[in-house]
PDB file of C-alpha atoms in Angstrom:
ATOM      1  CA  MET A   1     102.168 261.198 179.797  1.00 41.00           C
ATOM      2  CA  SER A   2      98.824 260.686 178.053  1.00 49.00           C
ATOM      3  CA  THR A   3      98.198 257.392 176.296  1.00 58.00           C
ATOM      4  CA  GLU A   4      95.347 258.836 174.228  1.00 74.00           C
ATOM      5  CA  LYS A   5      95.883 258.229 170.515  1.00 83.00           C
ATOM      6  CA  LEU A   6      95.846 261.236 168.184  1.00 86.00           C
ATOM      7  CA  ALA A   7      93.921 259.620 165.328  1.00 94.00           C
ATOM      8  CA  LYS A   8      92.660 256.390 163.794  1.00 97.00           C
ATOM      9  CA  VAL A   9      94.453 255.419 160.602  1.00 97.00           C
ATOM     10  CA  LEU A  10      93.491 252.681 158.162  1.00 98.00           C
ATOM     11  CA  ILE A  11      96.352 251.244 156.121  1.00 98.00           C
ATOM     12  CA  ILE A  12      95.224 249.317 153.044  1.00 98.00           C
ATOM     13  CA  ASP A  13      98.263 247.699 151.442  1.00 97.00           C
ATOM     14  CA  ASP A  14      99.233 244.152 150.504  1.00 96.00           C
ATOM     15  CA  GLU A  15     102.996 244.698 150.753  1.00 95.00           C
ATOM     16  CA  HIS A  16     104.187 243.515 154.165  1.00 95.00           C
ATOM     17  CA  SER A  17     107.337 245.647 154.234  1.00 92.00           C
ATOM     18  CA  SER A  18     105.313 248.829 153.602  1.00 92.00           C
ATOM     19  CA  ILE A  19     102.784 247.863 156.257  1.00 95.00           C
ATOM     20  CA  GLU A  20     105.593 247.265 158.739  1.00 94.00           C
ATOM     21  CA  VAL A  21     107.238 250.660 158.084  1.00 91.00           C
ATOM     22  CA  MET A  22     103.953 252.568 158.335  1.00 94.00           C
ATOM     23  CA  THR A  23     102.726 250.682 161.400  1.00 95.00           C
ATOM     24  CA  THR A  24     106.043 251.134 163.222  1.00 92.00           C
ATOM     25  CA  MET A  25     105.962 254.892 162.586  1.00 89.00           C
ATOM     26  CA  LEU A  26     102.333 255.354 163.611  1.00 93.00           C
ATOM     27  CA  GLU A  27     101.381 252.883 166.335  1.00 92.00           C
ATOM     28  CA  SER A  28     102.817 254.897 169.229  1.00 88.00           C
ATOM     29  CA  THR A  29     100.638 257.935 168.494  1.00 89.00           C
ATOM     30  CA  MET A  30      97.719 256.513 166.491  1.00 93.00           C
ATOM     31  CA  THR A  31      95.331 253.610 166.491  1.00 96.00           C
ATOM     32  CA  VAL A  32      96.300 251.627 163.401  1.00 97.00           C
ATOM     33  CA  TYR A  33      94.052 249.265 161.463  1.00 98.00           C
ATOM     34  CA  VAL A  34      95.542 247.194 158.629  1.00 98.00           C
ATOM     35  CA  ALA A  35      93.884 245.561 155.639  1.00 98.00           C
ATOM     36  CA  GLU A  36      95.559 243.689 152.798  1.00 97.00           C
ATOM     37  CA  THR A  37      92.641 243.798 150.353  1.00 98.00           C
ATOM     38  CA  ALA A  38      90.150 246.446 149.274  1.00 98.00           C
ATOM     39  CA  GLU A  39      87.260 244.382 150.650  1.00 98.00           C
ATOM     40  CA  GLU A  40      88.937 243.963 154.035  1.00 98.00           C
ATOM     41  CA  GLY A  41      89.735 247.687 154.131  1.00 98.00           C
ATOM     42  CA  TYR A  42      86.186 248.669 153.268  1.00 98.00           C
ATOM     43  CA  ASN A  43      84.841 246.382 156.000  1.00 97.00           C
ATOM     44  CA  LEU A  44      87.199 247.959 158.580  1.00 98.00           C
ATOM     45  CA  LEU A  45      86.107 251.397 157.422  1.00 97.00           C
ATOM     46  CA  GLN A  46      82.499 250.474 158.200  1.00 96.00           C
ATOM     47  CA  LEU A  47      83.396 249.119 161.650  1.00 97.00           C
ATOM     48  CA  HIS A  48      85.627 251.939 162.938  1.00 97.00           C
ATOM     49  CA  ASP A  49      85.540 255.724 163.021  1.00 96.00           C
ATOM     50  CA  ILE A  50      88.573 256.219 160.739  1.00 97.00           C
ATOM     51  CA  ASP A  51      90.281 259.641 160.527  1.00 97.00           C
ATOM     52  CA  ILE A  52      92.653 259.009 157.592  1.00 97.00           C
ATOM     53  CA  ILE A  53      93.399 256.282 155.044  1.00 98.00           C
ATOM     54  CA  LEU A  54      96.790 255.290 153.613  1.00 98.00           C
ATOM     55  CA  LEU A  55      95.903 253.433 150.408  1.00 98.00           C
ATOM     56  CA  ASP A  56      98.059 251.418 148.025  1.00 97.00           C
ATOM     57  CA  VAL A  57      97.327 251.702 144.303  1.00 97.00           C
ATOM     58  CA  ASP A  58      97.759 247.966 143.614  1.00 95.00           C
ATOM     59  CA  LEU A  59      95.565 245.662 145.657  1.00 97.00           C
ATOM     60  CA  PRO A  60      94.812 242.010 144.870  1.00 96.00           C
ATOM     61  CA  ASP A  61      91.041 242.436 144.500  1.00 97.00           C
ATOM     62  CA  LEU A  62      90.435 246.033 143.324  1.00 96.00           C
ATOM     63  CA  SER A  63      92.566 249.006 142.372  1.00 96.00           C
ATOM     64  CA  GLY A  64      93.157 251.610 145.043  1.00 98.00           C
ATOM     65  CA  PHE A  65      91.715 254.193 142.648  1.00 98.00           C
ATOM     66  CA  ASP A  66      88.420 252.286 142.411  1.00 98.00           C
ATOM     67  CA  LEU A  67      88.281 251.784 146.169  1.00 98.00           C
ATOM     68  CA  CYS A  68      88.884 255.492 146.748  1.00 98.00           C
ATOM     69  CA  LYS A  69      86.055 256.383 144.344  1.00 98.00           C
ATOM     70  CA  LYS A  70      83.759 253.988 146.215  1.00 97.00           C
ATOM     71  CA  ILE A  71      84.736 255.518 149.580  1.00 98.00           C
ATOM     72  CA  LYS A  72      84.290 259.087 148.317  1.00 97.00           C
ATOM     73  CA  SER A  73      80.879 258.271 146.821  1.00 97.00           C
ATOM     74  CA  GLU A  74      79.442 257.519 150.265  1.00 96.00           C
ATOM     75  CA  GLN A  75      78.444 260.515 152.324  1.00 96.00           C
ATOM     76  CA  SER A  76      79.542 258.985 155.628  1.00 96.00           C
ATOM     77  CA  PHE A  77      83.113 258.449 154.343  1.00 97.00           C
ATOM     78  CA  ALA A  78      83.488 261.255 151.795  1.00 96.00           C
ATOM     79  CA  ASP A  79      85.393 263.592 154.133  1.00 96.00           C
ATOM     80  CA  ILE A  80      88.024 261.057 155.207  1.00 98.00           C
ATOM     81  CA  PRO A  81      91.368 262.087 153.696  1.00 97.00           C
ATOM     82  CA  VAL A  82      92.995 259.433 151.509  1.00 98.00           C
ATOM     83  CA  ILE A  83      96.746 259.470 150.918  1.00 98.00           C
ATOM     84  CA  PHE A  84      97.862 257.130 148.158  1.00 98.00           C
ATOM     85  CA  ILE A  85     101.012 255.077 148.673  1.00 95.00           C
ATOM     86  CA  SER A  86     102.472 253.564 145.510  1.00 95.00           C
ATOM     87  CA  GLY A  87     105.524 252.146 143.849  1.00 93.00           C
ATOM     88  CA  TYR A  88     104.526 253.941 140.646  1.00 94.00           C
ATOM     89  CA  LYS A  89     106.452 257.163 140.159  1.00 94.00           C
ATOM     90  CA  ASP A  90     104.858 258.204 136.835  1.00 94.00           C
ATOM     91  CA  LEU A  91     102.783 261.381 136.859  1.00 95.00           C
ATOM     92  CA  ILE A  92      99.807 259.578 135.287  1.00 96.00           C
ATOM     93  CA  PHE A  93      99.325 257.595 138.498  1.00 96.00           C
ATOM     94  CA  GLU A  94      99.404 260.747 140.622  1.00 96.00           C
ATOM     95  CA  ILE A  95      96.791 262.317 138.357  1.00 97.00           C
ATOM     96  CA  GLN A  96      94.584 259.229 138.693  1.00 98.00           C
ATOM     97  CA  ALA A  97      94.984 259.350 142.486  1.00 98.00           C
ATOM     98  CA  PHE A  98      93.760 262.935 142.671  1.00 97.00           C
ATOM     99  CA  GLU A  99      90.949 262.257 140.179  1.00 98.00           C
ATOM    100  CA  ALA A 100      89.822 259.350 142.386  1.00 98.00           C
ATOM    101  CA  GLY A 101      89.560 261.682 145.397  1.00 98.00           C
ATOM    102  CA  GLY A 102      92.953 261.334 147.051  1.00 98.00           C
ATOM    103  CA  ILE A 103      94.514 264.337 148.782  1.00 97.00           C
ATOM    104  CA  ASP A 104      98.144 263.268 148.395  1.00 97.00           C
ATOM    105  CA  TYR A 105     100.418 260.732 146.705  1.00 97.00           C
ATOM    106  CA  LEU A 106     103.594 259.258 148.193  1.00 96.00           C
ATOM    107  CA  THR A 107     105.924 256.815 146.464  1.00 95.00           C
ATOM    108  CA  LYS A 108     107.556 253.683 147.840  1.00 93.00           C
ATOM    109  CA  PRO A 109     109.903 253.160 149.464  1.00 91.00           C
ATOM    110  CA  ILE A 110     108.021 255.296 151.943  1.00 87.00           C
ATOM    111  CA  SER A 111     109.791 258.201 153.583  1.00 87.00           C
ATOM    112  CA  PRO A 112     108.444 257.997 157.152  1.00 85.00           C
ATOM    113  CA  ILE A 113     109.079 261.704 157.745  1.00 87.00           C
ATOM    114  CA  LYS A 114     107.259 262.744 154.550  1.00 91.00           C
ATOM    115  CA  MET A 115     104.391 260.462 155.507  1.00 92.00           C
ATOM    116  CA  LEU A 116     104.116 262.036 158.969  1.00 91.00           C
ATOM    117  CA  ILE A 117     104.278 265.571 157.567  1.00 91.00           C
ATOM    118  CA  ARG A 118     101.550 264.885 154.997  1.00 93.00           C
ATOM    119  CA  MET A 119      99.356 263.146 157.572  1.00 94.00           C
ATOM    120  CA  SER A 120      99.862 265.987 160.031  1.00 91.00           C
ATOM    121  CA  VAL A 121      98.690 268.514 157.440  1.00 92.00           C
ATOM    122  CA  ALA A 122      95.728 266.365 156.338  1.00 93.00           C
ATOM    123  CA  LEU A 123      94.556 265.769 159.899  1.00 92.00           C
ATOM    124  CA  LYS A 124      95.312 269.317 161.069  1.00 86.00           C
ATOM    125  CA  ILE A 125      97.113 267.936 164.122  1.00 79.00           C
ATOM    126  CA  LYS A 126     100.694 268.045 165.356  1.00 74.00           C
ATOM    127  CA  LEU A 127     102.382 264.689 164.976  1.00 71.00           C
ATOM    128  CA  PRO A 128     105.824 263.980 166.437  1.00 68.00           C
ATOM    129  CA  ILE A 129     108.043 264.769 163.450  1.00 64.00           C
ATOM    130  CA  PRO A 130     111.822 265.043 163.757  1.00 60.00           C
ATOM    131  CA  ASN A 131     112.900 268.670 163.451  1.00 58.00           C
ATOM    132  CA  ALA A 132     115.094 269.922 160.607  1.00 50.00           C
ATOM    133  CA  LYS A 133     118.197 270.102 162.830  1.00 50.00           C
ATOM    134  CA  SER A 134     118.045 266.355 163.569  1.00 50.00           C
ATOM    135  CA  ILE A 135     117.933 265.353 159.880  1.00 49.00           C
ATOM    136  CA  ARG A 136     121.261 264.859 158.143  1.00 48.00           C
ATOM    137  CA  LEU A 137     121.393 266.097 154.575  1.00 44.00           C
ATOM    138  CA  GLY A 138     123.588 264.601 151.917  1.00 43.00           C
TER     139      GLY A 138
END
């Protein structure tokens, strides 16, 4: 079995439980970098060839919306897909996420399967996602 990772993901979130869920779901198939502040995330982005960003709306030093705008304003990072992860369920936050340059918006608590599906589509790769028959409804 190949140990080659499918993608490099940057998680920028200051909530430890969210980081743990996302990291656990992704680390077997992806190289995962984690930052707890916008500044730390931006520095990691400059150091590594990141394929996708999972970005929290609320960060201690800068809003996720402002960080996304900064990332999208730079030609070398503009094509990196950004999926917002937030505890805010109001439509206004989703609108702001898309206006800032995000490609998707997921709410906390994070559904690991939804996250994998959205990342798979954004990256145009097949990630190991449980099939419909293995998911219990109800």
